[in-house]
Amino acid sequence: MASAAHCSLQAKRLLLDPKFEGYKLSLEPLACYQLGLDAAVAEVQLRDDQYTLDHMRAFGMYNYLHLDSWYQDNVYYVDQFGRVMNLSVTLDTALQKPREVFRLPADLTTYDNRLCASLHFSSPTRVTLSDGTGRLYLIKSGKRGNSASEKWEIVFNEELGSPFIIAHSVSFVKSGTRSLAVLLLRVEKDELETKGSGFHITLEWVTIAEISKEGDHRYEILKRRVLQGKSVPHYAAIEPSGDGLMVVSHRPFKFMQSESDKLEETDDAKVLIEKKDPLYYWQQTEDDVTIIVHLPQDITKDDIKVCFSPDNICVTLKEQPPLMEGKLYSSVDHESCTWIIKEKKSLEISLIKKNEGSRWPELIVGDTRGEFIMDSSQCSEIAESLMHLTSEVMNPNPEKENPPCNAQELEECDAFLEDGASLCRFDGDTLKVTHTINLGSNQYLFSVVVNPKEMPCFCLRHDVDALLWQPHSDQPENMWEHIATFNALGYVQASKQDKKFMACAPDHSYAALCECLRRVFIYRQPTPLSTVLYNRKEGRQVGQVAKQLVATLEAHDPILGFQATNERLFVLTTKTLFLIKVNSGN
């Protein structure tokens, strides 16, 4: 079984600015427009049995405002009457009320255990919609954002089990068949778990295809595959071709497999267990190396052949293929090397080092079948050599040039809630992980659709900056491309204790975040100055400045949705939709 390729994210140096001086607070006014809603947003409060952090992340922090990336400045939400409402903006000074484009057939108020309604725009003419009760709708919408041509029509709907929200969906054509893949997110009770939260997370990957029979066009489910994990994914998206899936999560996900796959996996696990037993053990001093090999019962002295040379060793039993063979890490005095059999159970080989005092990190170059055993005196020696790096007293010598690291010197915003998140790419055919990246302390911040024909981008914190990455599933050599940098945003966002949502413009011209109530912070990319400005400390001219702007909404309801386009920010509260003009159109 082929193992996953361990990859890394390669930042582009040209997109980094090590001399960034920070954001300057700008008091320039921002045009802010507001529209009162005919009916409140269909917000679903968490129930008493939805008490975990995963429930809060998946449903409590859900973004109720949906941006249609195929049509600029086009947003949707679902109100308490089950109506899908649309606002399409062409001119800020001539805003019209949100209009109804679709009404859910079911009366949502009759369901006690439902989740929030969710939707995703799979293509310019296809929408996936969930009513929060466990039913999935596939809708043919026509050209959206235009009241004359937009008409939502259900072409498929089916009950798919327990309630879910839609995480992502794509529409594609394969072998001449129009298909659609949708990713469903659930938080389910885990009856077998006695420790932890008692819940697990499932991502169900459903593939639906259009079937044509005798002129009759209908949609059918082709595949249903389920991944299971222990934490809500930060990011989960299906590749545009429908061939793979990428997931960013704190804890790993894996496919729930069929019985035949489980048997195959068990056999692989047995092989791995067998390989774990070392073939040999070895020790070393400054002068020599000792190797111990356990022998089978029927092996005698005449069956053993050990060949020494200055740089190589070869051990053979009963004229079988060599048990050990290869180039030694360093040269030995081969004429002084010896071997003996101890108690008819093990073979002990002694190698005399030519270069006394040097330590070997490995015995045979490239051979990982052995295990190095360190004696207590060597452990004590290494511990003593590292003693200067640690101390039981906090900074015992302040005058020292390089004092020990003091964790208390770190600021609160330098700490991450979660370490060890990973990015995995799953193959849709083998259901195996093909690529994996350990994100470490590169904290996940948000995702954004830059090009609707590509996968959503994800933004990660790198040191103090925030770097935007574009996945390219069709480019194995450049699968994750660094396309933009938001200077110091990683540090700035960490200081916002009440932040709820983050977003950025698809053209990377600004990033924004909002708090739970009222306040919105906007961070523009550095732009050239029209006037001459000097740095008073250094006496040099400043060529460009990055501005921070703050908008305070005239509302006391909590913010439920937040989306960004190149020109505007859309902010949704329970009863009001706000538009903030950030950039003027070209």
XYZ file of C-alpha atoms in Angstrom:
586
model
C 0.000 0.000 0.000
C 1.499 3.343 -1.073
C 1.933 5.825 1.747
C 0.858 9.457 1.588
C 3.352 11.985 0.265
C 4.432 14.385 3.001
C 4.473 17.861 1.484
C 5.115 21.406 2.667
C 3.784 24.828 1.788
C 6.339 26.963 -0.059
C 5.812 30.701 0.497
C 6.847 33.089 -2.274
C 9.411 35.546 -0.960
C 8.354 38.207 -3.422
C 4.931 38.287 -1.725
C 6.418 38.865 1.744
C 7.275 42.280 3.130
C 9.787 42.048 5.999
C 9.824 45.867 6.305
C 6.086 46.252 6.839
C 5.589 48.981 9.444
C 2.011 48.304 10.487
C -1.442 49.701 9.804
C -2.289 53.378 10.179
C -5.724 54.091 11.578
C -7.690 56.037 9.007
C -10.626 58.252 9.945
C -11.957 58.502 6.418
C -15.710 57.837 6.388
C -17.061 54.603 4.939
C -20.366 54.660 3.082
C -22.686 52.288 4.940
C -26.161 51.340 3.704
C -28.728 49.264 5.532
C -31.814 47.348 4.477
C -34.500 46.231 6.885
C -35.611 42.627 6.362
C -39.270 41.711 5.872
C -38.754 38.676 8.103
C -36.006 37.706 10.524
C -33.185 35.380 9.518
C -33.922 31.705 10.235
C -31.411 31.441 13.048
C -31.391 28.092 14.879
C -30.194 28.197 18.475
C -28.129 25.324 19.861
C -30.131 22.832 21.895
C -29.226 21.567 25.361
C -27.799 18.361 23.887
C -25.531 20.345 21.525
C -23.109 21.393 24.209
C -19.678 20.618 22.773
C -17.125 22.930 21.179
C -17.677 21.067 17.898
C -21.385 21.952 17.944
C -20.484 25.588 18.520
C -17.969 25.627 15.665
C -20.187 23.805 13.183
C -23.581 25.343 13.984
C -23.220 28.100 16.587
C -20.688 30.029 14.469
C -22.446 29.296 11.174
C -22.348 32.032 8.528
C -26.004 32.595 7.551
C -25.085 34.883 4.621
C -24.121 33.123 1.373
C -22.100 34.819 -1.366
C -22.670 33.701 -4.954
C -19.121 33.703 -6.328
C -20.346 33.158 -9.893
C -22.102 36.536 -9.879
C -20.396 39.475 -8.184
C -22.185 41.265 -5.324
C -24.959 38.698 -5.110
C -25.867 37.399 -1.623
C -28.546 35.059 -0.259
C -30.013 34.098 3.122
C -32.936 32.007 4.401
C -35.593 33.700 6.546
C -37.848 32.286 9.255
C -40.596 31.467 6.719
C -38.268 29.161 4.771
C -37.807 31.646 1.937
C -34.475 31.930 0.153
C -33.968 35.685 -0.207
C -31.587 37.375 -2.632
C -29.968 40.811 -2.784
C -28.210 41.712 -6.003
C -26.323 45.027 -5.950
C -25.590 47.086 -9.033
C -25.818 50.605 -7.584
C -25.420 51.346 -3.869
C -27.666 54.405 -3.965
C -30.520 52.472 -5.582
C -30.809 49.412 -3.354
C -33.956 47.348 -3.513
C -35.444 45.088 -0.871
C -34.242 41.463 -0.865
C -36.496 39.372 -3.090
C -37.745 35.824 -2.711
C -36.272 33.332 -5.206
C -37.341 30.046 -3.618
C -39.457 28.711 -0.762
C -38.671 25.467 1.022
C -41.572 22.994 0.641
C -41.443 21.799 4.269
C -42.730 23.778 7.258
C -39.510 24.029 9.268
C -41.260 25.105 12.480
C -42.682 21.591 12.923
C -39.196 20.024 13.293
C -37.670 20.022 16.767
C -34.229 18.631 15.938
C -33.409 20.569 12.795
C -30.227 22.482 12.029
C -29.865 25.779 10.199
C -30.736 25.767 6.492
C -27.634 25.853 4.282
C -26.907 26.303 0.594
C -23.985 26.290 -1.815
C -23.621 27.469 -5.415
C -22.177 24.558 -7.396
C -22.181 26.215 -10.838
C -23.689 29.256 -12.613
C -27.001 27.360 -12.913
C -26.966 24.774 -10.077
C -27.555 25.208 -6.335
C -27.482 22.645 -3.521
C -29.811 23.380 -0.615
C -30.491 21.747 2.759
C -33.493 22.592 4.910
C -31.689 21.419 8.052
C -33.921 18.370 8.576
C -31.819 15.858 6.616
C -33.228 16.492 3.131
C -31.020 17.571 0.238
C -32.340 19.600 -2.697
C -30.615 20.036 -6.057
C -31.953 23.127 -7.801
C -31.691 24.382 -11.354
C -31.646 28.142 -10.946
C -31.153 29.692 -14.359
C -28.945 32.785 -14.486
C -28.932 34.095 -10.943
C -29.035 37.719 -9.848
C -31.464 38.648 -12.626
C -35.155 38.578 -11.742
C -36.116 38.060 -15.380
C -34.041 34.908 -15.949
C -33.721 33.494 -12.432
C -36.181 30.720 -11.688
C -35.347 28.086 -9.074
C -36.657 24.618 -9.938
C -36.155 21.425 -7.903
C -34.611 18.680 -10.075
C -33.703 16.292 -7.235
C -34.536 15.954 -3.551
C -34.019 13.074 -1.165
C -33.927 12.313 2.551
C -30.318 11.451 3.457
C -30.606 10.550 7.126
C -29.852 12.700 10.144
C -29.726 16.526 9.798
C -26.654 18.069 8.164
C -25.277 21.291 6.756
C -23.711 21.615 3.311
C -19.967 22.190 3.535
C -19.186 22.358 -0.197
C -20.413 21.225 -3.619
C -19.153 21.169 -7.210
C -20.737 20.494 -10.593
C -18.719 18.739 -13.289
C -19.035 16.664 -16.457
C -17.323 13.278 -16.597
C -17.572 10.849 -19.523
C -20.311 12.988 -21.015
C -22.452 12.769 -17.865
C -23.333 15.851 -15.845
C -22.618 15.109 -12.186
C -22.657 16.947 -8.896
C -20.689 16.181 -5.735
C -21.775 17.574 -2.389
C -20.132 17.402 1.042
C -22.431 17.081 4.068
C -21.285 17.828 7.625
C -22.791 16.188 10.713
C -21.959 16.061 14.438
C -23.214 12.695 15.667
C -23.445 10.924 18.993
C -20.750 8.278 19.464
C -22.180 5.545 21.670
C -18.888 3.618 21.774
C -16.787 6.479 23.128
C -16.354 6.487 26.888
C -13.813 9.305 26.983
C -13.902 12.719 25.334
C -16.974 14.615 24.175
C -19.044 11.568 23.241
C -19.527 12.857 19.672
C -17.776 12.364 16.336
C -17.808 14.364 13.100
C -18.823 12.867 9.766
C -18.296 14.245 6.276
C -20.523 12.475 3.760
C -19.374 12.789 0.155
C -22.402 12.278 -2.100
C -22.126 12.060 -5.891
C -25.298 12.649 -7.925
C -25.459 12.100 -11.698
C -27.967 13.086 -14.376
C -29.436 9.975 -15.984
C -31.115 10.196 -19.404
C -33.474 7.385 -20.398
C -35.761 7.664 -23.425
C -35.762 11.451 -23.272
C -36.424 11.470 -19.516
C -33.803 13.419 -17.527
C -33.531 12.654 -13.840
C -30.857 12.644 -11.133
C -29.735 9.629 -9.111
C -27.231 9.097 -6.309
C -24.208 7.165 -7.612
C -21.973 7.082 -4.533
C -22.186 7.812 -0.818
C -18.867 7.802 1.038
C -18.374 8.762 4.666
C -15.320 10.174 6.439
C -15.183 10.260 10.217
C -13.082 12.378 12.555
C -12.997 13.841 16.044
C -12.975 17.567 15.285
C -14.968 19.871 13.005
C -12.843 20.566 9.906
C -11.653 24.133 9.413
C -11.785 23.594 5.651
C -13.311 20.849 3.495
C -13.689 21.102 -0.284
C -14.169 18.784 -3.254
C -11.886 19.174 -6.260
C -13.483 20.716 -9.391
C -13.134 17.390 -11.244
C -14.824 15.482 -8.414
C -11.791 13.172 -8.119
C -10.512 14.207 -4.720
C -11.177 15.961 -1.450
C -9.051 18.281 0.705
C -9.584 18.664 4.447
C -7.884 20.920 7.003
C -8.591 19.701 10.528
C -7.097 19.535 13.989
C -7.623 15.769 14.153
C -7.367 13.399 11.177
C -10.304 12.069 9.181
C -10.556 8.620 7.626
C -13.060 6.867 5.392
C -15.450 4.390 6.975
C -14.665 1.323 4.882
C -16.474 -1.791 3.765
C -15.729 -5.196 5.311
C -13.356 -6.226 2.459
C -11.390 -3.002 2.863
C -11.224 -3.552 6.613
C -9.738 -7.045 6.094
C -7.133 -5.608 3.718
C -6.301 -2.867 6.219
C -5.933 -5.498 8.989
C -3.460 -7.471 6.855
C -1.445 -4.303 6.205
C -1.427 -3.547 9.935
C -0.111 -7.054 10.688
C 2.728 -6.554 8.212
C 3.609 -3.245 9.851
C 3.609 -4.868 13.298
C 5.914 -7.598 12.047
C 8.280 -4.999 10.626
C 8.443 -3.164 13.916
C 10.633 -5.861 15.559
C 14.263 -4.741 15.027
C 16.492 -7.064 13.007
C 19.459 -6.201 15.215
C 20.465 -4.019 18.160
C 23.646 -1.987 18.421
C 25.617 0.056 20.955
C 28.706 2.195 20.699
C 31.475 3.747 22.763
C 34.149 6.168 21.648
C 36.310 3.211 20.532
C 34.024 0.450 19.268
C 30.566 -0.650 18.100
C 28.771 -3.781 19.340
C 26.033 -5.461 17.259
C 23.677 -8.135 18.634
C 21.583 -10.318 16.284
C 19.110 -12.897 17.665
C 19.582 -16.296 16.000
C 17.001 -18.943 15.049
C 17.170 -22.176 17.043
C 18.728 -24.380 14.371
C 21.644 -22.053 13.550
C 25.195 -23.244 14.457
C 28.608 -21.632 14.200
C 29.230 -23.316 10.841
C 26.085 -21.712 9.390
C 27.290 -18.164 10.077
C 29.476 -16.151 7.711
C 30.599 -12.611 8.654
C 32.706 -10.602 6.204
C 34.511 -7.430 7.323
C 36.075 -4.728 5.152
C 37.207 -1.189 6.070
C 33.859 0.333 5.029
C 31.400 -2.567 4.696
C 29.922 -5.501 6.585
C 28.022 -8.593 5.428
C 26.342 -11.223 7.655
C 24.903 -14.406 6.100
C 23.098 -17.362 7.721
C 22.977 -20.821 6.053
C 23.891 -19.461 2.599
C 20.649 -17.494 2.529
C 20.457 -13.898 1.254
C 22.541 -11.594 3.485
C 20.890 -10.825 6.818
C 22.888 -7.580 7.117
C 24.822 -5.977 4.295
C 25.887 -2.467 3.427
C 28.240 0.435 3.868
C 29.140 1.334 7.443
C 28.678 4.916 8.593
C 32.428 5.252 9.173
C 35.568 3.213 8.596
C 36.633 0.385 10.929
C 39.824 -1.569 11.580
C 38.513 -4.676 9.816
C 41.437 -6.876 10.891
C 40.572 -6.290 14.575
C 36.824 -6.900 14.220
C 35.501 -10.133 15.768
C 32.272 -12.103 16.292
C 31.113 -14.773 18.759
C 27.931 -16.752 19.566
C 26.516 -16.153 23.047
C 24.538 -18.946 24.736
C 23.548 -20.312 21.295
C 20.911 -17.565 21.120
C 22.575 -14.480 19.721
C 25.404 -13.368 17.479
C 27.617 -10.607 18.930
C 29.790 -8.612 16.503
C 32.481 -6.155 17.636
C 33.683 -3.398 15.281
C 36.752 -1.294 16.133
C 36.373 2.331 15.011
C 39.179 3.780 12.948
C 38.293 7.335 14.015
C 38.094 7.119 17.788
C 35.790 9.523 19.612
C 33.307 10.076 16.782
C 29.664 9.114 17.313
C 27.776 7.231 14.628
C 24.173 8.373 14.036
C 23.510 5.106 12.175
C 25.239 1.764 11.752
C 24.655 0.880 8.097
C 23.915 3.803 5.807
C 20.200 3.850 4.920
C 19.345 0.720 6.967
C 16.485 1.374 9.405
C 15.979 -2.241 10.496
C 18.176 -1.926 13.576
C 17.680 -0.222 16.910
C 20.301 1.792 18.751
C 20.534 1.225 22.510
C 22.082 4.001 24.591
C 23.584 3.153 27.979
C 23.036 5.270 31.097
C 26.473 6.906 31.028
C 25.853 8.192 27.498
C 22.427 9.530 28.527
C 24.000 11.408 31.437
C 26.705 12.817 29.183
C 24.171 14.148 26.656
C 21.982 15.594 29.400
C 24.972 17.419 30.860
C 25.916 18.851 27.454
C 22.392 20.294 27.113
C 22.212 21.644 30.669
C 23.148 25.185 29.598
C 19.952 25.393 27.517
C 17.610 24.798 30.463
C 17.188 26.008 34.000
C 14.902 25.348 36.971
C 15.096 29.079 37.729
C 13.386 31.570 35.412
C 16.227 33.433 33.664
C 18.875 32.861 36.405
C 21.435 35.102 34.693
C 19.763 38.168 33.101
C 23.148 39.562 31.989
C 23.835 36.504 29.834
C 24.037 37.277 26.121
C 21.574 34.516 25.136
C 19.371 33.813 28.174
C 17.083 30.736 28.259
C 13.695 31.113 26.598
C 11.058 32.470 28.954
C 7.543 31.444 27.927
C 6.107 34.255 30.043
C 7.602 36.767 27.608
C 5.167 35.598 24.932
C 2.060 37.699 24.509
C -1.388 36.163 24.809
C -2.045 36.569 21.081
C 1.073 34.484 20.322
C -0.595 31.392 21.784
C -2.658 29.094 19.581
C -5.751 27.307 20.751
C -4.807 24.263 18.700
C -1.478 22.970 17.522
C -0.880 20.182 15.075
C -3.571 20.827 12.461
C -3.014 19.026 9.170
C -4.042 19.350 5.533
C -4.905 16.062 3.815
C -5.852 15.261 0.236
C -8.049 12.143 -0.212
C -8.356 10.253 -3.491
C -11.971 9.635 -4.510
C -11.273 6.167 -5.987
C -8.909 4.570 -3.468
C -10.305 6.551 -0.493
C -6.716 6.883 0.740
C -4.724 9.952 1.764
C -2.402 10.844 -1.119
C -0.850 14.065 0.248
C -0.513 15.397 3.753
C 0.906 18.604 5.233
C 1.546 19.152 8.923
C 0.487 22.763 9.449
C 1.980 22.939 12.935
C 1.503 26.425 14.317
C 0.242 27.824 10.986
C -3.157 28.676 12.420
C -6.133 28.442 10.069
C -7.893 31.799 9.700
C -10.558 31.695 6.965
C -11.398 30.583 3.420
C -12.432 32.582 0.357
C -13.415 31.805 -3.237
C -11.116 33.769 -5.554
C -12.078 31.906 -8.722
C -15.342 29.886 -8.601
C -13.891 27.425 -11.144
C -11.108 26.579 -8.685
C -11.218 25.223 -5.144
C -11.731 27.746 -2.324
C -8.523 29.361 -1.051
C -7.570 29.065 2.607
C -5.691 31.603 4.696
C -3.111 30.532 7.290
C -1.100 32.451 9.831
C 2.648 32.398 9.130
C 4.522 34.125 11.935
C 2.712 37.501 12.149
C 1.412 37.524 8.561
C -1.590 35.827 6.978
C -0.847 33.950 3.752
C -3.510 33.018 1.207
C -3.134 29.634 -0.521
C -4.863 28.484 -3.721
C -5.178 24.685 -4.141
C -4.520 23.354 -7.668
C -5.702 19.748 -7.764
C -4.577 19.376 -11.394
C -0.988 20.479 -10.686
C 0.766 17.800 -8.570
C 4.031 19.775 -8.543
C 2.334 22.987 -7.394
C -0.740 21.741 -5.573
C -0.862 24.671 -3.125
C 0.177 28.086 -4.435
C 0.871 31.134 -2.284
C -1.082 33.886 -4.067
C -1.313 36.782 -1.573
C -0.107 38.046 1.788
C -1.959 40.158 4.334
C 0.848 41.766 6.305
C 0.654 41.383 10.103
C -2.956 40.184 9.891
C -2.097 36.984 11.747
C -0.936 39.028 14.708
C -3.699 41.641 14.479
C -6.577 39.147 14.371
C -5.210 37.295 17.384
C -5.708 40.404 19.513
C -9.429 40.620 18.625
C -10.946 38.594 21.437
C -14.539 39.013 20.222
C -14.008 38.279 16.516
C -16.607 36.069 14.853
C -15.994 36.030 11.098
C -13.059 36.838 8.802
C -13.040 37.424 5.043
C -11.069 39.087 2.271
C -11.742 40.520 -1.161
C -11.284 38.024 -4.028
C -8.762 40.463 -5.558
C -6.825 40.531 -2.222
C -7.212 44.322 -1.938
C -8.299 44.133 1.699
C -9.093 41.764 4.542
C -11.816 42.271 7.130
C -13.102 40.817 10.357
C -16.174 41.449 12.447
C -16.926 41.058 16.120
C -20.039 39.391 17.486
C -21.717 42.787 17.809
C -21.561 45.969 15.723
C -17.870 46.509 14.951
C -16.156 45.714 11.643
C -12.393 46.113 11.077
C -10.976 46.561 7.576
C -7.272 46.196 6.683
C -6.266 47.519 3.279
C -3.166 46.464 1.394
C -0.369 49.073 1.238
C -1.042 51.728 -1.401
C 1.189 54.542 -2.778
C 0.845 57.978 -1.183
C -0.262 61.044 -3.101
C 1.679 63.295 -0.682
C 5.211 63.200 0.696
C 5.512 61.472 4.081
C 8.662 60.919 6.150
C 9.463 58.465 8.925
C 10.433 60.717 11.830
C 12.636 58.120 13.513
C 14.665 57.173 10.464
C 14.281 60.350 8.419
C 13.424 58.467 5.235
C 10.543 58.982 2.885
C 7.640 56.549 3.149
C 6.353 55.437 -0.234
C 3.169 53.598 0.763
C 0.874 53.112 3.738
C -1.502 50.321 4.796
C -4.693 51.631 6.370
C -6.978 50.228 9.032
C -10.605 51.360 9.002
C -13.304 50.720 11.596
C -17.048 50.682 10.942
C -19.630 50.611 13.725
C -23.055 49.322 12.730
C -26.227 50.943 13.977
C -27.651 47.693 15.296
C -27.760 45.847 18.596
C -28.583 42.421 17.166
C -25.748 39.889 16.870
C -23.965 39.534 13.534
C -25.086 36.312 11.817
C -23.410 36.592 8.413
C -20.354 38.250 6.870
C -19.166 38.248 3.241
C -16.672 40.305 1.207
C -16.506 41.221 -2.484
C -13.980 43.421 -4.286
C -16.024 46.563 -3.599
C -18.296 45.833 -0.641
C -18.725 44.119 2.688
C -22.086 42.507 3.452
C -23.017 42.151 7.119
C -26.179 40.311 8.168
C -27.888 40.689 11.538
C -31.178 39.181 12.666
C -33.322 41.881 11.065
C -30.962 44.030 8.956
C -28.579 43.643 6.022
C -25.727 46.189 5.943
C -23.569 47.127 2.937
C -20.226 48.803 3.552
C -18.570 50.380 0.522
C -14.869 49.564 0.863
C -13.488 50.173 -2.638
C -14.891 52.228 -5.484
C -15.503 50.386 -8.752
C -13.113 50.766 -11.659
